[in-house]
Coordinates of C-alpha atoms and ligand atoms in Angstrom, one line a residue:
T1 CA 4.7 -21.8 4.3
P2 CA 5.3 -24.1 1.3
I3 CA 9.3 -24.5 1.1
K4 CA 9.6 -23.2 -2.2
Y5 CA 8.4 -19.9 -0.9
E6 CA 10.7 -20.2 2.4
I7 CA 13.3 -20.0 -0.6
V8 CA 11.7 -17.3 -2.5
K9 CA 11.8 -15.2 0.9
R10 CA 15.5 -15.9 1.2
L11 CA 16.2 -14.9 -2.1
F12 CA 14.3 -11.7 -1.5
A13 CA 16.0 -11.0 1.6
A14 CA 19.5 -11.6 0.1
K15 CA 18.7 -8.7 -2.7
D16 CA 21.9 -8.6 -4.8
K17 CA 23.8 -11.4 -2.5
P18 CA 23.9 -14.8 -4.0
I19 CA 22.8 -17.7 -1.8
S20 CA 24.4 -21.0 -1.9
G21 CA 22.4 -24.2 -2.5
Q22 CA 24.2 -25.5 0.7
Q23 CA 23.1 -22.5 2.8
L24 CA 19.3 -23.1 1.4
A25 CA 19.9 -26.9 2.3
D26 CA 21.0 -26.1 5.6
E27 CA 18.5 -23.3 6.7
L28 CA 15.6 -25.5 5.6
Q29 CA 16.7 -28.8 6.8
I30 CA 16.5 -30.7 3.2
S31 CA 19.0 -31.9 0.3
R32 CA 20.8 -30.2 -2.0
T33 CA 19.1 -32.2 -4.5
A34 CA 15.8 -31.2 -3.3
V35 CA 16.9 -27.5 -3.4
W36 CA 17.7 -27.8 -6.8
K37 CA 14.2 -29.5 -7.5
Y38 CA 12.4 -26.6 -6.0
M39 CA 14.5 -24.2 -8.2
K40 CA 13.5 -26.3 -11.3
Q41 CA 9.8 -25.8 -10.1
L42 CA 10.2 -22.2 -9.4
E43 CA 11.6 -21.7 -12.9
E44 CA 8.8 -23.5 -14.6
E45 CA 6.8 -21.0 -12.7
G46 CA 8.6 -17.9 -14.2
Y47 CA 11.2 -17.3 -11.7
E48 CA 14.6 -16.2 -13.0
F49 CA 17.9 -16.7 -11.6
E50 CA 21.6 -16.2 -12.2
A51 CA 23.2 -19.2 -10.9
T52 CA 26.9 -19.4 -10.4
R53 CA 28.6 -22.8 -9.1
K54 CA 30.8 -21.2 -6.8
K55 CA 28.5 -18.5 -5.4
G56 CA 24.9 -19.6 -5.5
Y57 CA 21.6 -18.2 -6.7
L58 CA 20.9 -14.8 -7.2
L59 CA 17.1 -14.1 -8.2
Q60 CA 16.7 -12.1 -11.0
K61 CA 12.8 -12.2 -11.6
S62 CA 9.9 -13.2 -10.1
P63 CA 6.5 -13.6 -11.8
D64 CA 4.0 -11.1 -10.3
T65 CA 1.4 -13.2 -8.7
L66 CA -0.7 -12.2 -5.6
D67 CA -0.5 -15.9 -4.4
P68 CA -1.5 -15.7 -0.4
S69 CA 1.1 -18.3 0.1
K70 CA 3.7 -16.2 -1.5
I71 CA 2.4 -13.0 0.3
K72 CA 2.6 -14.8 3.5
A73 CA 6.3 -16.1 3.1
L74 CA 7.1 -12.5 2.7
L75 CA 5.6 -11.0 5.6
E76 CA 7.7 -9.5 8.6
T77 CA 4.6 -8.8 10.4
E78 CA 2.8 -9.9 13.8
R79 CA -0.7 -10.0 12.8
F80 CA -1.1 -7.9 9.5
G81 CA -1.5 -10.2 6.6
R82 CA -1.7 -13.1 8.4
E83 CA -5.2 -13.9 7.5
I84 CA -5.9 -13.3 3.9
I85 CA -8.9 -13.4 1.6
Y86 CA -8.1 -13.4 -2.0
E87 CA -10.2 -13.3 -5.2
E88 CA -9.8 -12.9 -9.1
S89 CA -12.5 -10.6 -9.1
L90 CA -14.8 -8.6 -6.3
T91 CA -16.9 -6.0 -6.3
S92 CA -14.8 -3.8 -3.9
T93 CA -12.6 -5.3 -1.3
Q94 CA -13.8 -2.3 1.1
T95 CA -17.3 -3.9 0.6
I96 CA -16.2 -7.5 1.4
A97 CA -14.0 -6.1 4.3
H98 CA -17.2 -4.2 5.9
Q99 CA -19.0 -7.7 6.0
L100 CA -16.0 -9.5 7.1
A101 CA -15.1 -6.8 10.2
Q102 CA -19.0 -7.4 11.3
E103 CA -18.6 -11.1 11.2
G104 CA -16.0 -10.7 13.5
A105 CA -12.6 -10.8 11.6
L106 CA -9.1 -10.4 13.4
D107 CA -7.2 -7.4 13.5
G108 CA -5.1 -7.5 10.4
T109 CA -7.2 -9.5 8.2
L110 CA -6.5 -8.4 4.4
V111 CA -8.9 -8.5 1.3
I112 CA -7.1 -8.3 -2.1
C113 CA -8.3 -9.0 -5.7
E114 CA -7.0 -8.7 -8.9
E115 CA -9.7 -6.9 -10.4
Q116 CA -12.8 -4.6 -8.8
T117 CA -16.0 -4.3 -10.7
E118 CA -17.2 -1.5 -8.0
G119 CA -14.3 -0.2 -6.8
R120 CA -14.7 3.2 -5.2
G121 CA -12.9 6.5 -3.9
R122 CA -14.4 8.8 -1.7
L123 CA -18.0 10.5 -2.2
M124 CA -18.7 7.5 -4.2
R125 CA -16.3 8.2 -6.8
E126 CA -15.4 5.4 -9.3
W127 CA -12.0 4.1 -8.4
K128 CA -10.8 2.2 -11.6
S129 CA -9.0 -1.1 -10.7
Q130 CA -7.7 -3.3 -13.9
K131 CA -7.5 -6.8 -13.8
G132 CA -3.7 -8.0 -12.6
K133 CA -2.2 -4.5 -13.1
G134 CA -2.8 -3.2 -9.4
I135 CA -2.9 -3.5 -5.9
W136 CA -6.5 -3.5 -4.6
M137 CA -6.9 -4.1 -0.9
S138 CA -8.3 -3.4 2.3
I139 CA -6.9 -4.2 5.9
I140 CA -9.3 -4.5 8.7
M141 CA -7.7 -3.1 11.5
R142 CA -8.8 -3.0 15.0
P143 CA -7.0 -0.3 17.0
D144 CA -7.8 0.8 20.7
V145 CA -8.9 4.5 19.6
A146 CA -11.9 6.9 19.8
P147 CA -13.6 7.5 16.4
Y148 CA -12.5 11.1 15.8
Q149 CA -9.2 9.6 15.6
A150 CA -10.1 7.2 12.5
P151 CA -9.3 10.3 9.8
Q152 CA -5.6 10.2 11.1
F153 CA -5.3 6.7 9.9
T154 CA -5.4 8.1 6.4
L155 CA -2.0 10.0 7.3
V156 CA -0.7 6.9 8.8
A157 CA -1.2 5.0 5.9
A158 CA -0.1 8.1 3.5
V159 CA 3.2 7.5 5.3
A160 CA 3.5 3.7 5.5
L161 CA 2.7 3.4 1.5
T162 CA 5.3 6.0 0.7
Y163 CA 8.1 4.1 3.1
A164 CA 7.0 0.8 1.3
I165 CA 7.0 1.9 -2.1
F166 CA 10.5 3.6 -1.6
D167 CA 11.8 0.1 0.0
V168 CA 10.6 -1.9 -3.1
T169 CA 10.8 0.4 -5.8
G170 CA 13.2 3.4 -5.1
V171 CA 10.4 5.6 -6.1
S172 CA 9.3 8.4 -3.6
P173 CA 5.9 9.4 -4.1
A174 CA 4.8 12.5 -2.5
I175 CA 1.7 12.7 -0.7
K176 CA -1.3 15.2 -1.6
W177 CA -3.3 16.1 1.4
P178 CA -5.6 13.9 2.4
N179 CA -5.4 11.2 0.5
D180 CA -3.5 10.5 -2.7
L181 CA -0.1 9.8 -3.4
L182 CA 1.6 11.5 -6.9
I183 CA 4.9 10.7 -9.0
N184 CA 5.4 13.9 -11.0
G185 CA 2.2 15.3 -10.3
M186 CA 0.1 12.4 -11.3
K187 CA -2.0 10.3 -9.2
C188 CA -0.4 6.4 -8.4
T189 CA -2.2 6.0 -5.0
G190 CA -5.5 6.7 -3.6
I191 CA -6.5 5.7 0.4
L192 CA -10.2 5.2 1.9
T193 CA -10.4 5.0 5.1
E194 CA -13.8 4.1 6.6
M195 CA -14.8 2.8 10.0
Q196 CA -17.2 0.8 11.8
A197 CA -17.8 2.5 15.6
D198 CA -20.0 3.0 18.4
P199 CA -20.3 6.6 19.8
D200 CA -17.1 6.4 21.7
R201 CA -15.0 3.5 20.3
V202 CA -13.9 2.3 17.0
N203 CA -14.7 -1.2 16.1
A204 CA -12.9 -1.5 13.1
I205 CA -11.0 0.7 10.6
I206 CA -11.2 -0.6 6.9
M207 CA -8.2 0.8 5.3
G208 CA -8.9 0.7 1.5
I209 CA -5.8 1.1 -0.5
G210 CA -5.5 1.3 -4.3
I211 CA -1.9 1.6 -6.2
N212 CA -1.7 1.3 -9.6
V213 CA 1.3 -0.9 -10.1
N214 CA 2.0 -2.5 -13.2
H215 CA 0.0 -0.3 -15.7
Q216 CA 1.5 0.9 -19.1
Q217 CA 0.3 4.1 -20.2
E218 CA -2.4 2.4 -22.5
D219 CA -3.6 0.4 -19.6
F220 CA -5.6 3.7 -18.4
G221 CA -9.0 4.4 -19.8
E222 CA -9.4 7.8 -21.3
E223 CA -11.0 8.9 -18.2
I224 CA -8.1 8.9 -16.5
A225 CA -5.3 8.7 -18.7
S226 CA -4.2 12.4 -18.1
I227 CA -4.3 12.3 -14.3
A228 CA -3.2 8.7 -13.6
T229 CA 0.5 7.1 -13.3
S230 CA 1.9 3.8 -12.2
L231 CA 5.1 2.6 -10.5
R232 CA 6.0 0.8 -13.8
I233 CA 5.8 3.8 -15.8
S234 CA 8.0 5.9 -13.1
L235 CA 10.5 3.0 -12.9
G236 CA 10.7 1.4 -16.4
K237 CA 10.1 -2.2 -15.3
E238 CA 7.7 -4.5 -13.8
I239 CA 7.0 -4.7 -10.1
D240 CA 6.6 -7.8 -8.0
R241 CA 3.0 -6.7 -6.3
A242 CA 3.4 -9.6 -3.5
A243 CA 6.5 -8.2 -2.4
L244 CA 5.0 -4.7 -2.4
V245 CA 1.7 -6.1 -0.3
A246 CA 4.0 -7.5 2.3
K247 CA 6.0 -4.4 2.7
I248 CA 2.9 -2.2 2.9
L249 CA 1.5 -4.6 5.7
Y250 CA 4.8 -4.4 7.4
Y251 CA 4.9 -0.3 7.7
M252 CA 0.9 -0.1 8.2
E253 CA 1.6 -2.3 11.0
A254 CA 4.7 -0.5 12.5
F255 CA 3.2 3.0 12.0
S256 CA 0.1 2.4 13.4
K257 CA 1.1 0.5 16.4
Q258 CA 3.6 3.8 16.6
Y259 CA 0.3 6.3 16.5
V260 CA -1.4 4.1 19.0
A261 CA 1.3 3.9 21.5
E262 CA 3.0 7.5 21.0
G263 CA 0.3 9.9 19.5
F264 CA 0.3 11.9 16.0
E265 CA 3.7 13.8 16.7
K266 CA 6.3 11.6 14.7
I267 CA 3.8 10.6 11.9
K268 CA 3.1 14.3 11.6
T269 CA 6.7 15.4 10.8
L270 CA 7.1 12.2 8.6
W271 CA 4.0 13.2 6.8
E272 CA 4.8 16.6 6.3
K273 CA 8.4 15.7 5.1
N274 CA 6.8 13.9 2.2
S275 CA 4.0 15.8 1.5
C276 CA 3.7 18.3 -1.8
T277 CA 1.0 20.1 -0.3
I278 CA 2.5 22.0 2.6
G279 CA 4.2 25.4 1.6
N280 CA 2.4 25.7 -1.6
R281 CA -0.7 27.7 -2.6
I282 CA -3.7 25.9 -3.1
K283 CA -7.6 25.9 -3.7
A284 CA -9.3 23.7 -1.5
T285 CA -12.9 22.7 -2.7
T286 CA -15.3 21.7 0.2
L287 CA -18.8 20.3 -0.5
R288 CA -20.3 24.0 0.1
E289 CA -17.1 26.6 -0.4
T290 CA -14.0 26.9 -2.3
F291 CA -10.9 28.6 -0.4
I292 CA -7.5 29.7 -1.8
G293 CA -4.4 30.3 0.5
K294 CA -1.2 28.9 1.3
A295 CA -1.0 25.4 2.8
V296 CA 1.0 25.9 6.0
G297 CA 0.6 22.6 8.0
I298 CA -1.4 20.0 9.6
T299 CA -2.6 19.8 12.9
K300 CA -2.2 17.0 15.0
D301 CA -5.7 15.9 14.2
G302 CA -4.7 15.7 10.7
V303 CA -6.6 18.9 9.8
L304 CA -5.2 21.0 6.9
Q305 CA -4.5 24.5 7.9
L306 CA -4.8 27.2 5.0
L307 CA -3.3 30.9 5.3
L308 CA -5.7 32.9 3.4
D309 CA -5.1 36.0 2.0
D310 CA -6.8 38.4 4.4
G311 CA -4.3 36.8 7.0
T312 CA -6.2 34.3 8.9
I313 CA -5.9 30.7 9.1
K314 CA -8.8 28.3 7.9
E315 CA -8.9 24.6 9.1
I316 CA -10.0 22.3 6.5
I317 CA -11.2 18.9 7.5
S318 CA -12.4 17.5 4.2
A319 CA -11.9 18.8 0.5
D320 CA -10.1 18.3 -3.0
I321 CA -7.4 20.3 -3.2
E322 CA -5.6 21.7 -6.4
L323 CA -2.1 23.5 -6.9
E324 CA -2.9 27.2 -7.7
K325 CA -0.2 28.2 -10.3
Ligands
BTX401 P1 -10.6 9.7 -4.5 O1 -12.3 10.0 -4.3 O2 -9.4 10.7 -4.0 O3 -10.0 9.7 -5.9 C1 -11.2 9.2 -6.7 C2 -10.9 9.8 -8.1 O4 -9.6 9.4 -8.8 C3 -11.7 9.4 -9.3 O5 -12.9 10.3 -9.5 C4 -10.9 9.4 -10.7 O6 -10.9 11.0 -10.9 C5 -9.3 9.0 -10.0 N1 -9.2 7.9 -10.2 C6 -10.0 6.7 -10.5 N2 -9.2 5.8 -10.7 C7 -8.1 5.9 -10.6 C8 -6.9 5.5 -10.5 N3 -7.0 4.0 -10.9 N4 -5.5 5.9 -10.6 C9 -5.6 7.2 -10.5 N5 -6.7 8.0 -10.3 C10 -7.7 7.5 -10.4 C11 -9.5 7.4 -3.7 O7 -10.8 8.4 -4.0 C12 -9.4 6.4 -2.9 C13 -9.4 5.3 -3.8 C14 -9.5 4.1 -2.8 C15 -9.2 2.7 -3.9 C16 -9.0 1.5 -3.0 S1 -8.8 0.0 -4.0 C17 -9.0 -0.8 -2.7 C18 -10.4 -0.6 -2.0 N6 -11.7 -0.7 -2.5 C19 -12.3 0.1 -2.9 O8 -13.2 0.1 -3.6 N7 -11.5 1.3 -3.0 C20 -10.4 1.0 -2.0

């Protein structure tokens, strides 16, 4: 890792406590003058510090770049994000991640870009991926699980994303079953879980994550303007995407490890706590039918349980849902 990013990492970790030039010099085993030079260099790149002679440096602003070496400097993971494929523009990070997985890419490999020209959601729907505004990424995961468990990773990811977004921004999105995060009822995040598998074993899970981060209202095209929102709109200020990516990788690694080791129970509890689906009357549209009822819970397989008006429970494996008023 370049030393300048070692400095950035420490400034991020310190949050609102200043770090002295001496401390940085000691920890990185460089001179005070070298620290000062790196700080100048970072300032030229758009970082802003509050520098007080007695206390040291306090990070005020960091430029919003997805430079892989910056992401890596901020990582707190064992494997996730240790391998990063980063491009300005890709068709879809999912498509590229599928290819890399087939070629043997390691567990935790990250594919990320500034813009997708063919970003996709479920059922080949389009996912709008404006340049430089969001996080468009896919993680190649190689958990030791059976194919029927793959859909649960959507719920694992939803919990991990809620934690990461809260840590970095203080905003708490609500999880809408099965694969969206909402803020004030508007979509800020979509999750797309795909897999490569043999009949009894998963070879790879390709975890696609799309987050509207620094969009302003006018950045959303007409098609999604009335249903989409961004973290920036909700927070009122710009967010450092690299810092958020690093946190996402941290929680994705931690929660998937927990899921594989201990099963779904704990994830299910966290999921239900953060969900805006459970407890509400909803309309679920599957490929063939529509059901209306009260969402009462999810099973340990992540299947949605709907209490229909005739008192029976209908289990919904896959559907689009809307709140019923
Ligand atoms: P989904 O099928 O649940 O949602 C797709 C629907 O969401 C679209 O039909 C549209 O109405 C709406 N939509 C499209 N773009 C946006 C947006 N930017 N913000 C809010 N709403 C939108 C959700 O699918 C899963 C999306 C995963 C996207 C990631 S990005 C990285 C990876 N690569 C890739 O091609 N897909 C995944």
